[in-house]
mmCIF file of N, CA, C and O in Angstrom:
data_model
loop_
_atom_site.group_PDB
_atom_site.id
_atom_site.type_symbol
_atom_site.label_atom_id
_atom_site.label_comp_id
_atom_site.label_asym_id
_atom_site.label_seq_id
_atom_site.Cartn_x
_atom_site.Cartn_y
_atom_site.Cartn_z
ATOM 1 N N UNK A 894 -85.223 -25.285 -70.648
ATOM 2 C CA UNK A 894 -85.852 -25.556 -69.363
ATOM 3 C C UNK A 894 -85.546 -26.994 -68.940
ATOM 4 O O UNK A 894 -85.420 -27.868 -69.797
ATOM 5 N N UNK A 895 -85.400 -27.309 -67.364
ATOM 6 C CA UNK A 895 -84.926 -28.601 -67.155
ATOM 7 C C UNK A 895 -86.129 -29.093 -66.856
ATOM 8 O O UNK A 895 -87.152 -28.437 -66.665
ATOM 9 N N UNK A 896 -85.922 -30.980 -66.790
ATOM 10 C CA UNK A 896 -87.264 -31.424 -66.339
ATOM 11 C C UNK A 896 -87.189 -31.523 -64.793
ATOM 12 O O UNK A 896 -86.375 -30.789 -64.232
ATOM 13 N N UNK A 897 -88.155 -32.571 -63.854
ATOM 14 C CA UNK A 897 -87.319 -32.281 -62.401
ATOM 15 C C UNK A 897 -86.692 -33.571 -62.401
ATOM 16 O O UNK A 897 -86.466 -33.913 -61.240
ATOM 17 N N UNK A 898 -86.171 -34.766 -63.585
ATOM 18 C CA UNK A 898 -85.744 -35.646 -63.383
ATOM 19 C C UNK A 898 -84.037 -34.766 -63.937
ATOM 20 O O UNK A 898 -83.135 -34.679 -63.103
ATOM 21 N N UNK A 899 -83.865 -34.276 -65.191
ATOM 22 C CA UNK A 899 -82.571 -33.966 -64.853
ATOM 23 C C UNK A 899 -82.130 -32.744 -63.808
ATOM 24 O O UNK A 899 -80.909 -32.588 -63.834
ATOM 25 N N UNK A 900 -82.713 -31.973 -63.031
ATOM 26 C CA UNK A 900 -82.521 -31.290 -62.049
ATOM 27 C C UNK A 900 -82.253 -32.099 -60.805
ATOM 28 O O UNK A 900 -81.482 -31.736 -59.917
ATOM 29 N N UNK A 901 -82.918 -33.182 -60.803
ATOM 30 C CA UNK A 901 -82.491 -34.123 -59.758
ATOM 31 C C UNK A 901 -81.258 -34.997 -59.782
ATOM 32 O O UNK A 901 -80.643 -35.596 -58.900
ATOM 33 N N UNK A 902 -81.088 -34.857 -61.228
ATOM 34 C CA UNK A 902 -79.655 -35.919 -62.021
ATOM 35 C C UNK A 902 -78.495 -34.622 -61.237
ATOM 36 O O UNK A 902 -77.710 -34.958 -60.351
ATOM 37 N N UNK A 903 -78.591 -33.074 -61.784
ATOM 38 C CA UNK A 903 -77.701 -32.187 -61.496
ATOM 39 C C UNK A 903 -77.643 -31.940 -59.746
ATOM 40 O O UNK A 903 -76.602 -31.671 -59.145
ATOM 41 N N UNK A 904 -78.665 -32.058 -59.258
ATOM 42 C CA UNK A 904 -78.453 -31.889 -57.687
ATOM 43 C C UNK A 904 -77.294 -32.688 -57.234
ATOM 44 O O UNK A 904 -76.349 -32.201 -56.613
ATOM 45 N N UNK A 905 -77.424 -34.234 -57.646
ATOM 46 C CA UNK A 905 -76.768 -34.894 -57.498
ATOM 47 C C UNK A 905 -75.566 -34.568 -57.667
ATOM 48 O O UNK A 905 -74.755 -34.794 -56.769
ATOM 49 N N UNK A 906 -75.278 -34.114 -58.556
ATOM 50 C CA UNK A 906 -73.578 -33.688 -59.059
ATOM 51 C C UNK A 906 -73.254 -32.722 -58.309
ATOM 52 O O UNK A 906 -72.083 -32.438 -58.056
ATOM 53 N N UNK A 907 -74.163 -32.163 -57.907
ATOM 54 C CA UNK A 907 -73.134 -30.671 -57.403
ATOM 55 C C UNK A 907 -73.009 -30.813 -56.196
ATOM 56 O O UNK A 907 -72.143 -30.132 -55.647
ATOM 57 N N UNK A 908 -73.767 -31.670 -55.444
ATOM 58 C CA UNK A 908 -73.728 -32.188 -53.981
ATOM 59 C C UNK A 908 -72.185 -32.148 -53.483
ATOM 60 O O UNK A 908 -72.083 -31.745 -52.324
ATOM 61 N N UNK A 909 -71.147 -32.433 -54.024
ATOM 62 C CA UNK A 909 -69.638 -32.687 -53.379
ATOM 63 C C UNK A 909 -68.900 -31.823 -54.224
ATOM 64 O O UNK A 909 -67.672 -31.872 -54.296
ATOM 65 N N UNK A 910 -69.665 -30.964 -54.924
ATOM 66 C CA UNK A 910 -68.606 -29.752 -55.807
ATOM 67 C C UNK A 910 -68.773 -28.766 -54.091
ATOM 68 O O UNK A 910 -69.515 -28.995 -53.136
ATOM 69 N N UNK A 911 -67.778 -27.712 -54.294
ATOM 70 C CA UNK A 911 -67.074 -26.806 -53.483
ATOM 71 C C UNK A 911 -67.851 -25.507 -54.444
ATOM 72 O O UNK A 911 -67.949 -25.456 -55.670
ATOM 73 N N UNK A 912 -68.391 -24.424 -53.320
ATOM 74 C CA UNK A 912 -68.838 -23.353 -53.491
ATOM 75 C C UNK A 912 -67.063 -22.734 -54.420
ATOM 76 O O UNK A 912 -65.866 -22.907 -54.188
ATOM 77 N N UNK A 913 -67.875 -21.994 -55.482
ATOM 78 C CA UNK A 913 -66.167 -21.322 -56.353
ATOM 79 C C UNK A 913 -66.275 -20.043 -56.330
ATOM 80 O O UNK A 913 -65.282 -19.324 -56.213
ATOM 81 N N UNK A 914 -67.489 -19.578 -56.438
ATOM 82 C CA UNK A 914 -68.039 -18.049 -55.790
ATOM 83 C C UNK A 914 -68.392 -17.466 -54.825
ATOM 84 O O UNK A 914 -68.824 -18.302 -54.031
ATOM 85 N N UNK A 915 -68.484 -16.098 -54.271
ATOM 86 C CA UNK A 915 -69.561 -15.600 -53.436
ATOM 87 C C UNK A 915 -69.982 -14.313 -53.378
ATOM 88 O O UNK A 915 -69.410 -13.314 -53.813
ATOM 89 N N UNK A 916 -70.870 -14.390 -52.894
ATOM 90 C CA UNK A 916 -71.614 -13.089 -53.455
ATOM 91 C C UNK A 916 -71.904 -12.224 -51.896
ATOM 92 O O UNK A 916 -72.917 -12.436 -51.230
ATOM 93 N N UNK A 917 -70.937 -11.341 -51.529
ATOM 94 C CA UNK A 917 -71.041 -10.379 -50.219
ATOM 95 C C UNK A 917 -71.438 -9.328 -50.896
ATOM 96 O O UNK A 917 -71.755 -9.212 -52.080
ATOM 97 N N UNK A 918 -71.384 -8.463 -49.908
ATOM 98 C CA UNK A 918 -71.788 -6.556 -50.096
ATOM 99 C C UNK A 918 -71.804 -6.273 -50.917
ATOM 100 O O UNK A 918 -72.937 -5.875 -51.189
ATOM 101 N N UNK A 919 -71.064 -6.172 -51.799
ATOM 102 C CA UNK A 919 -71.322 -5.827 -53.102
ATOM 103 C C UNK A 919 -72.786 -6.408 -54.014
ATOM 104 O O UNK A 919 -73.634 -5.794 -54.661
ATOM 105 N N UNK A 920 -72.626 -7.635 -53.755
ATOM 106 C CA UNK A 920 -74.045 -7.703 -54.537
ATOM 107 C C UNK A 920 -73.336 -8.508 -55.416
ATOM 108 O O UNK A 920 -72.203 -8.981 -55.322
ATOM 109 N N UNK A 921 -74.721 -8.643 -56.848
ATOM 110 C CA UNK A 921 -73.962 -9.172 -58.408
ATOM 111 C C UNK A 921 -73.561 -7.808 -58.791
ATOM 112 O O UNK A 921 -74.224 -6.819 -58.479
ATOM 113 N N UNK A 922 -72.473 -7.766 -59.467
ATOM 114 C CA UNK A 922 -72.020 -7.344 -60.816
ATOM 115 C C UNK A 922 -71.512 -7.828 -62.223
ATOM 116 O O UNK A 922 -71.202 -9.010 -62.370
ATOM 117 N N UNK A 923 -71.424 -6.942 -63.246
ATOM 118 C CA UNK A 923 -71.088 -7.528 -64.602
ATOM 119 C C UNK A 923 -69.566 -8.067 -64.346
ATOM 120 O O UNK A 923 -69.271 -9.146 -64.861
ATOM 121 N N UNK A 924 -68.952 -7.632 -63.863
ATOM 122 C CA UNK A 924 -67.683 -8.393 -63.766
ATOM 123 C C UNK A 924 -67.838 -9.796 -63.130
ATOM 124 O O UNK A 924 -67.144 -10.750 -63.481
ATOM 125 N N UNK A 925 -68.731 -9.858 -62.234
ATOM 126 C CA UNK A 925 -68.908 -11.311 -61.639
ATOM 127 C C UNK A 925 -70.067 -12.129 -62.265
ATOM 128 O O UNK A 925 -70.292 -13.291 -61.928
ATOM 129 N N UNK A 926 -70.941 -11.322 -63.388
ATOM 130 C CA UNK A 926 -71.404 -12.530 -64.367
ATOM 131 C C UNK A 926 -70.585 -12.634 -65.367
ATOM 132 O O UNK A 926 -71.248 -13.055 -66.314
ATOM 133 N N UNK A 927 -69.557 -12.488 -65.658
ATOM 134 C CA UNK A 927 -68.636 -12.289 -66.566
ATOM 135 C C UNK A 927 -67.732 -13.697 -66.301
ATOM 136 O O UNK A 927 -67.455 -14.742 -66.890
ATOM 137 N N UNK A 928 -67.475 -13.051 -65.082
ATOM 138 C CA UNK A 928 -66.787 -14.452 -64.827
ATOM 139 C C UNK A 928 -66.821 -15.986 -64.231
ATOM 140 O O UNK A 928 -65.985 -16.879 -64.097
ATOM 141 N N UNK A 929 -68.744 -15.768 -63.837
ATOM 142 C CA UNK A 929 -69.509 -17.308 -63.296
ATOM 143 C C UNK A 929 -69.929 -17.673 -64.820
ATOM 144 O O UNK A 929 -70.272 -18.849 -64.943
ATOM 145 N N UNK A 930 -69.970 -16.905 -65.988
ATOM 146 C CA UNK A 930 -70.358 -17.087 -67.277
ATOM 147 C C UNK A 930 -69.200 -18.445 -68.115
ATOM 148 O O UNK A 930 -69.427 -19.609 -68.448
ATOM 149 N N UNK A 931 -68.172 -17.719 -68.187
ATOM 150 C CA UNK A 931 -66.137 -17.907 -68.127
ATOM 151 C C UNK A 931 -67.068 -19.697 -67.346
ATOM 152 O O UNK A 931 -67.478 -20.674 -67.974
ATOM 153 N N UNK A 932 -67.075 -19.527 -66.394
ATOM 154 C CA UNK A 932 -66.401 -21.364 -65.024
ATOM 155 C C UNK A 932 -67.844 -21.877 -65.715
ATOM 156 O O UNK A 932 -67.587 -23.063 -65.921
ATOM 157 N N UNK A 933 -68.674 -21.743 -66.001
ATOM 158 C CA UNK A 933 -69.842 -22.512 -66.675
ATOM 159 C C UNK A 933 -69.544 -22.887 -67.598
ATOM 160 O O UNK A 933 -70.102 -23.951 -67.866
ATOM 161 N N UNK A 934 -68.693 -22.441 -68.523
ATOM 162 C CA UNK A 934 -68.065 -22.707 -69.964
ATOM 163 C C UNK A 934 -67.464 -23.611 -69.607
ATOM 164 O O UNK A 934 -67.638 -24.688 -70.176
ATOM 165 N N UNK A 935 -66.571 -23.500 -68.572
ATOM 166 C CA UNK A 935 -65.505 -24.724 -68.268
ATOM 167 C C UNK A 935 -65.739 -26.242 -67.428
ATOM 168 O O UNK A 935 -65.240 -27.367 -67.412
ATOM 169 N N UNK A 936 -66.588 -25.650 -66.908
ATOM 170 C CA UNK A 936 -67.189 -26.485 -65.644
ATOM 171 C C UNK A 936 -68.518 -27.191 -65.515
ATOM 172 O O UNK A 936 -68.704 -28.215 -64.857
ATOM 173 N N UNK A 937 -69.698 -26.330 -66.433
ATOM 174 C CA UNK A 937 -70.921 -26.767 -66.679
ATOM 175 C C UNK A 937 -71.668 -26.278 -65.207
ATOM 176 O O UNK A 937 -72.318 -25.237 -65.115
ATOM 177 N N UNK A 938 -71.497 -27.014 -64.342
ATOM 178 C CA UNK A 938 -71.956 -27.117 -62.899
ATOM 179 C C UNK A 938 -71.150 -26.346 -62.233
ATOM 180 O O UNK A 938 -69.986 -26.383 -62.632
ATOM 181 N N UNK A 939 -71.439 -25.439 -61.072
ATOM 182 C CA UNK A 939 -71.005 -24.762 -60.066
ATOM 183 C C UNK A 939 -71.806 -24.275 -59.454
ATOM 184 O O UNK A 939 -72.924 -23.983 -59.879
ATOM 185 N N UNK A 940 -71.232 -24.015 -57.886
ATOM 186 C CA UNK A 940 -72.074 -23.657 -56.887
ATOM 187 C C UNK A 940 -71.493 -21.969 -56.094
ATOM 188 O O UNK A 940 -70.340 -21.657 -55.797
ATOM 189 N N UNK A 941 -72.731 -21.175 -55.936
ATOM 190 C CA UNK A 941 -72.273 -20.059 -55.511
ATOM 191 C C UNK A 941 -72.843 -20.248 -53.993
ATOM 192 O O UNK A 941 -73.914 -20.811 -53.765
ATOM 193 N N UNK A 942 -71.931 -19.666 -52.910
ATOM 194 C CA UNK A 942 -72.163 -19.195 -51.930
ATOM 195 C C UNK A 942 -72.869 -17.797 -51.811
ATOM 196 O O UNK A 942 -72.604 -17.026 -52.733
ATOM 197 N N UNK A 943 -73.693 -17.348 -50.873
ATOM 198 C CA UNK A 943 -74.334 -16.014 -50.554
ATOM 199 C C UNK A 943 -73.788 -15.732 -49.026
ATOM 200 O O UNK A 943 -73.988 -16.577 -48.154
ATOM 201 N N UNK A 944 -73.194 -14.687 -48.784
ATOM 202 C CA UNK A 944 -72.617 -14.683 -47.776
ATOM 203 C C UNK A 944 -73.874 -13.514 -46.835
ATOM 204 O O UNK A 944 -74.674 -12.656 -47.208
ATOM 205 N N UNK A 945 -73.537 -13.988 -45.721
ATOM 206 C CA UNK A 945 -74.190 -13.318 -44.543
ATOM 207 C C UNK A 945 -74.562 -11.501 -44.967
ATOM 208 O O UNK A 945 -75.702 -11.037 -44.928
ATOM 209 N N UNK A 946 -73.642 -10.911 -45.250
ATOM 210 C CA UNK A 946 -73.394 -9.678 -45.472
ATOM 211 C C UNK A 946 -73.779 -9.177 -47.407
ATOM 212 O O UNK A 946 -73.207 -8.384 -48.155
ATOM 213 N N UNK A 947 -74.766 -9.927 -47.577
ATOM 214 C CA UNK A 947 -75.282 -9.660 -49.180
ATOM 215 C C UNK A 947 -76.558 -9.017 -48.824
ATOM 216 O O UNK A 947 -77.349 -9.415 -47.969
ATOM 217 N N UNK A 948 -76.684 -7.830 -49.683
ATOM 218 C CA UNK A 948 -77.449 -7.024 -49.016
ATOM 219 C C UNK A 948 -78.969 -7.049 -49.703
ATOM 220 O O UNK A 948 -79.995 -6.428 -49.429
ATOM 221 N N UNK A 949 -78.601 -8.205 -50.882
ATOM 222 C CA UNK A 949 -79.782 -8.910 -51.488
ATOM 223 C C UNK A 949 -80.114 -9.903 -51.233
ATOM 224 O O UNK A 949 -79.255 -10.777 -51.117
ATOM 225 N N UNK A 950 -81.057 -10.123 -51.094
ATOM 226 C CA UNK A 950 -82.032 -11.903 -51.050
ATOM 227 C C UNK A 950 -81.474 -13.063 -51.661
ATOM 228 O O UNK A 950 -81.187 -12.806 -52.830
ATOM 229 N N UNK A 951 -81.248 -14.053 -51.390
ATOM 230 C CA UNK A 951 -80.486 -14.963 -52.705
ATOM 231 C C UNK A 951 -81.344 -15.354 -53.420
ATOM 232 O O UNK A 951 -80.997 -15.616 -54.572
ATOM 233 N N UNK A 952 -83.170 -15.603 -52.946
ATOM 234 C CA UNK A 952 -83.652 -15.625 -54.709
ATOM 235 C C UNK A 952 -83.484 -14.523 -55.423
ATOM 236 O O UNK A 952 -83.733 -14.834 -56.588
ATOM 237 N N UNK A 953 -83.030 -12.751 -55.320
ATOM 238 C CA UNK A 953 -82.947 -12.085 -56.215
ATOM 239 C C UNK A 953 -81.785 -12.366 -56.746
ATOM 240 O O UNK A 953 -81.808 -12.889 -57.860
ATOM 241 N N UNK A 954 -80.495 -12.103 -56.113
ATOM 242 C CA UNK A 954 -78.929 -12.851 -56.451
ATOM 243 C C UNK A 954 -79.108 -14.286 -57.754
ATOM 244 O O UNK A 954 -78.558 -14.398 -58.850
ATOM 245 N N UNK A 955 -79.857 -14.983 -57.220
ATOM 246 C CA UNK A 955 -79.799 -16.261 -58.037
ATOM 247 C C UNK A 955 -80.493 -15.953 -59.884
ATOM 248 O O UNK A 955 -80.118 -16.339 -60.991
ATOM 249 N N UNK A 956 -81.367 -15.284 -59.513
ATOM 250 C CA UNK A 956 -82.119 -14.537 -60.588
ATOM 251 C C UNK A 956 -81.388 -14.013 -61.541
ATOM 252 O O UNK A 956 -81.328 -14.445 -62.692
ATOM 253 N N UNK A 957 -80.756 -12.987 -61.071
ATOM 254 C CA UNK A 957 -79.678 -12.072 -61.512
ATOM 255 C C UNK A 957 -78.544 -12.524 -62.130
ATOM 256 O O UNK A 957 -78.039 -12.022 -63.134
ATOM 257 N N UNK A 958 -78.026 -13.768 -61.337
ATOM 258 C CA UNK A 958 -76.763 -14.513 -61.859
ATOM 259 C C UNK A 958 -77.452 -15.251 -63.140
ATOM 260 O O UNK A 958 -76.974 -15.071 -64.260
ATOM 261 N N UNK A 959 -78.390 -15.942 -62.976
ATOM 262 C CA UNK A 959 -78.997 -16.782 -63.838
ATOM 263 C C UNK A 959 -79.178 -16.568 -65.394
ATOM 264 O O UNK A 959 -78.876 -17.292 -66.343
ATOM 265 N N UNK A 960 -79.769 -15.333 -65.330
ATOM 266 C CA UNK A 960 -80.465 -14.285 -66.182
ATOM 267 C C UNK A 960 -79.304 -13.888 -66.914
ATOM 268 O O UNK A 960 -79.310 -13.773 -68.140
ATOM 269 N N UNK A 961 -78.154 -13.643 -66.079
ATOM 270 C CA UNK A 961 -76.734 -12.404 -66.656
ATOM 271 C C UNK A 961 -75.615 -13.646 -67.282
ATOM 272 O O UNK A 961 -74.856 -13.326 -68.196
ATOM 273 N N UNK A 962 -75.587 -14.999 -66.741
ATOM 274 C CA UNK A 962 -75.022 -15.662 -67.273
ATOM 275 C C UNK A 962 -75.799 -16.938 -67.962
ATOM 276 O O UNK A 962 -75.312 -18.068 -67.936
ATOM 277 N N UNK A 963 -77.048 -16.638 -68.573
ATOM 278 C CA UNK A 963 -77.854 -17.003 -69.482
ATOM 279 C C UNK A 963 -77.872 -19.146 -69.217
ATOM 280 O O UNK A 963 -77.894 -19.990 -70.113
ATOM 281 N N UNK A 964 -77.856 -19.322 -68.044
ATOM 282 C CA UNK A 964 -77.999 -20.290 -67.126
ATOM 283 C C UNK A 964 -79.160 -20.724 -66.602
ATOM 284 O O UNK A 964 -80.058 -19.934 -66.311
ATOM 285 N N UNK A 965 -79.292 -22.466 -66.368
ATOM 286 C CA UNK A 965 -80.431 -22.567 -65.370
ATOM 287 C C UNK A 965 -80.022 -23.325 -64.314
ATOM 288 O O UNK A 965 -79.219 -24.257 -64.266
ATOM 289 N N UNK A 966 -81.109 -22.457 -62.936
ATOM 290 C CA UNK A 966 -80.981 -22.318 -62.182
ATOM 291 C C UNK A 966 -81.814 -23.807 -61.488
ATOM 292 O O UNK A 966 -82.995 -24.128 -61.616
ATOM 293 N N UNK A 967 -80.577 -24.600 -60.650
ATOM 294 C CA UNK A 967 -80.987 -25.760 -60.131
ATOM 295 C C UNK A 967 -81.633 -25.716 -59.375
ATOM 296 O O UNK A 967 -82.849 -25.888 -59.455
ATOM 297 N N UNK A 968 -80.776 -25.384 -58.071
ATOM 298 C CA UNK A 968 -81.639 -25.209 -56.786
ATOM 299 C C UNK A 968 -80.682 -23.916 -56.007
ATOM 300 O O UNK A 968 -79.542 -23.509 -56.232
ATOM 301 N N UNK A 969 -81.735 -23.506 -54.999
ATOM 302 C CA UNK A 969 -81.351 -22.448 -54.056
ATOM 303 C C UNK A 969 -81.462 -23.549 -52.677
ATOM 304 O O UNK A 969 -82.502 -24.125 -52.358
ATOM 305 N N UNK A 970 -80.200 -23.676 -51.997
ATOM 306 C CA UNK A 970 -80.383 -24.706 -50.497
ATOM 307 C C UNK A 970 -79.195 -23.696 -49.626
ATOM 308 O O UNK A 970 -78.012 -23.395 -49.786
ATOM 309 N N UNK A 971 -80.305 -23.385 -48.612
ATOM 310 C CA UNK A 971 -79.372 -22.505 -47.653
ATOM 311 C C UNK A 971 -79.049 -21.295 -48.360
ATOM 312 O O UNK A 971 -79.779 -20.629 -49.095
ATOM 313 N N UNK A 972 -77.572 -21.065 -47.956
ATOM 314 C CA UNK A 972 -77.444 -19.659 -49.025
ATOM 315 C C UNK A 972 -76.517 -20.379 -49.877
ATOM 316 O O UNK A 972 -75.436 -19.808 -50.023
ATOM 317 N N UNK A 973 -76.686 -21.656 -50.569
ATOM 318 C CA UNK A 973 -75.945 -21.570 -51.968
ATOM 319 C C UNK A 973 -76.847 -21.618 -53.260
ATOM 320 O O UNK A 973 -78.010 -21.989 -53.421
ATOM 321 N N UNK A 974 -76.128 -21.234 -53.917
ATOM 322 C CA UNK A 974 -76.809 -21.371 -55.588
ATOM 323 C C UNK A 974 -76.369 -22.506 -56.058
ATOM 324 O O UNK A 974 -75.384 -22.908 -55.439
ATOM 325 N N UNK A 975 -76.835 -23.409 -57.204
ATOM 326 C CA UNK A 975 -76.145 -24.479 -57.720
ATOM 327 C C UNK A 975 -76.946 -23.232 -59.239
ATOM 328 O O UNK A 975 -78.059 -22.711 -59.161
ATOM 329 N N UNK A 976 -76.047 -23.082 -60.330
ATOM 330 C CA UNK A 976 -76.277 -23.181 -61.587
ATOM 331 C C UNK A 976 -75.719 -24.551 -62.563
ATOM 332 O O UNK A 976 -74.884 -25.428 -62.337
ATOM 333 N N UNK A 977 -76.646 -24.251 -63.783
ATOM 334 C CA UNK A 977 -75.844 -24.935 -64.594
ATOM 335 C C UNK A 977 -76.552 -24.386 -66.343
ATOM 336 O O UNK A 977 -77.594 -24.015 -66.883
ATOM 337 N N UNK A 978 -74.993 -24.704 -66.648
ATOM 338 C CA UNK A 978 -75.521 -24.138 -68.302
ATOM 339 C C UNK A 978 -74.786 -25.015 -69.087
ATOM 340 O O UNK A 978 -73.682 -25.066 -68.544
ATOM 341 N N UNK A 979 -74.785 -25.678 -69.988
ATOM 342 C CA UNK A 979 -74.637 -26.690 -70.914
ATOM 343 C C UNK A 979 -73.416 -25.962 -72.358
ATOM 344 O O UNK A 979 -73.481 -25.099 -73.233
ATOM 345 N N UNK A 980 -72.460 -26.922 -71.870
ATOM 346 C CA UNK A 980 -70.611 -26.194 -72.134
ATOM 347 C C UNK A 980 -70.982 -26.845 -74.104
ATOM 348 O O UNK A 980 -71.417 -27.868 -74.633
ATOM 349 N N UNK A 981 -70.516 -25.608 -74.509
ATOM 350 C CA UNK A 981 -70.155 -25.778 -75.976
ATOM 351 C C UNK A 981 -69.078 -26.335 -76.536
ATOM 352 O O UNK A 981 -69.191 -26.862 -77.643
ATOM 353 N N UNK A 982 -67.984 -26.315 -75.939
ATOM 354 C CA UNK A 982 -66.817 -27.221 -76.294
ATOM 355 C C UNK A 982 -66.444 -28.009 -75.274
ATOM 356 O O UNK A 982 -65.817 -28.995 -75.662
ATOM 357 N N UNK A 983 -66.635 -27.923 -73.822
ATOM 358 C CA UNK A 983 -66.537 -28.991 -72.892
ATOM 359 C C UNK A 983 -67.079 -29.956 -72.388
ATOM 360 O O UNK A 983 -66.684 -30.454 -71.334
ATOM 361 N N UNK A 984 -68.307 -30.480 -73.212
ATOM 362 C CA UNK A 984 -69.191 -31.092 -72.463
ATOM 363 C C UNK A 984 -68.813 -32.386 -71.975
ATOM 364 O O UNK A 984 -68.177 -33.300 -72.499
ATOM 365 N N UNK A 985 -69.604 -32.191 -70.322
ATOM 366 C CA UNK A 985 -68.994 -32.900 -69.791
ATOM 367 C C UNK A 985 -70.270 -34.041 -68.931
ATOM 368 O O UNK A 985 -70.202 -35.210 -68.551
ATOM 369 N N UNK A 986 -70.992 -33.353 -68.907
ATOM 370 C CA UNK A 986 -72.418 -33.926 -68.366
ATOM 371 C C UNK A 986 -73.016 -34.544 -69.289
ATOM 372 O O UNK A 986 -72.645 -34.062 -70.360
ATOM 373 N N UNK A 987 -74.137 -35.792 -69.520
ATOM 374 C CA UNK A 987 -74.984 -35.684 -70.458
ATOM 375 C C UNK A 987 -76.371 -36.412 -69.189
ATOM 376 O O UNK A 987 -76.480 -37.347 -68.397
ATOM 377 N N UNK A 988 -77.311 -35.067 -69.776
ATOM 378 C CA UNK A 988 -78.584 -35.488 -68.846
ATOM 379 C C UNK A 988 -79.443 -36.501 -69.853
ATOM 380 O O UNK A 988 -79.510 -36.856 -71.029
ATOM 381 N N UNK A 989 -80.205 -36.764 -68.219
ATOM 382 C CA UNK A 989 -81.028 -37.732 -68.777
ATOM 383 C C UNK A 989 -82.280 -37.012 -69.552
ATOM 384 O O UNK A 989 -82.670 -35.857 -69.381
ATOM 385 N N UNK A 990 -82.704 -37.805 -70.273
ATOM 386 C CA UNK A 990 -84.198 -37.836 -71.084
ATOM 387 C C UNK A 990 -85.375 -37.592 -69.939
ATOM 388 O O UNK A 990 -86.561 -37.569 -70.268
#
């Protein structure tokens, strides 16, 4: 669980990262926590877009991603997601205390 001082450390970071996902009509699937699972490994931080045409809510979407790629969930602003999950061989972040 984050505190809201490193959630505020990670807002920060993801502020000028580029949406790498998105989540239309289709919805989530296992192939697409499969592979926001995969860019968390690599990346730590990333941001998902929710596009107009998602036929779910993005707090359920965010839930779902969160949950399926065993991640926590920064913030929901607009329709993006910011996750983040803490890289086993890449680490690249170190939060604060």
């Amino acid at each position: 669980m984050l505190t809201g001082k490193q959630k505020r450390f990670l807002r920060s970071k993801a502020h000028h990262l580029v949406p790498i996902f998105q989540v239309g009509k289709g919805g989530v699937n296992d192939n697409m926590i499969r592979q926001i699972a995969d860019a968390l490994e690599a990346r730590e931080l990333l941001k998902i877009s929710v596009l107009q045409n998602c036929e779910e809510d993005k707090e359920t979407v965010a839930e779902k991603l969160s949950r399926g790629a065993d991640a926590e969930l920064v913030q929901i602003i607009g329709n993006t997601i910011v996750l983040y999950k803490e890289s086993r061989e890449n680490k690249q972040l170190i939060l604060p205390q």
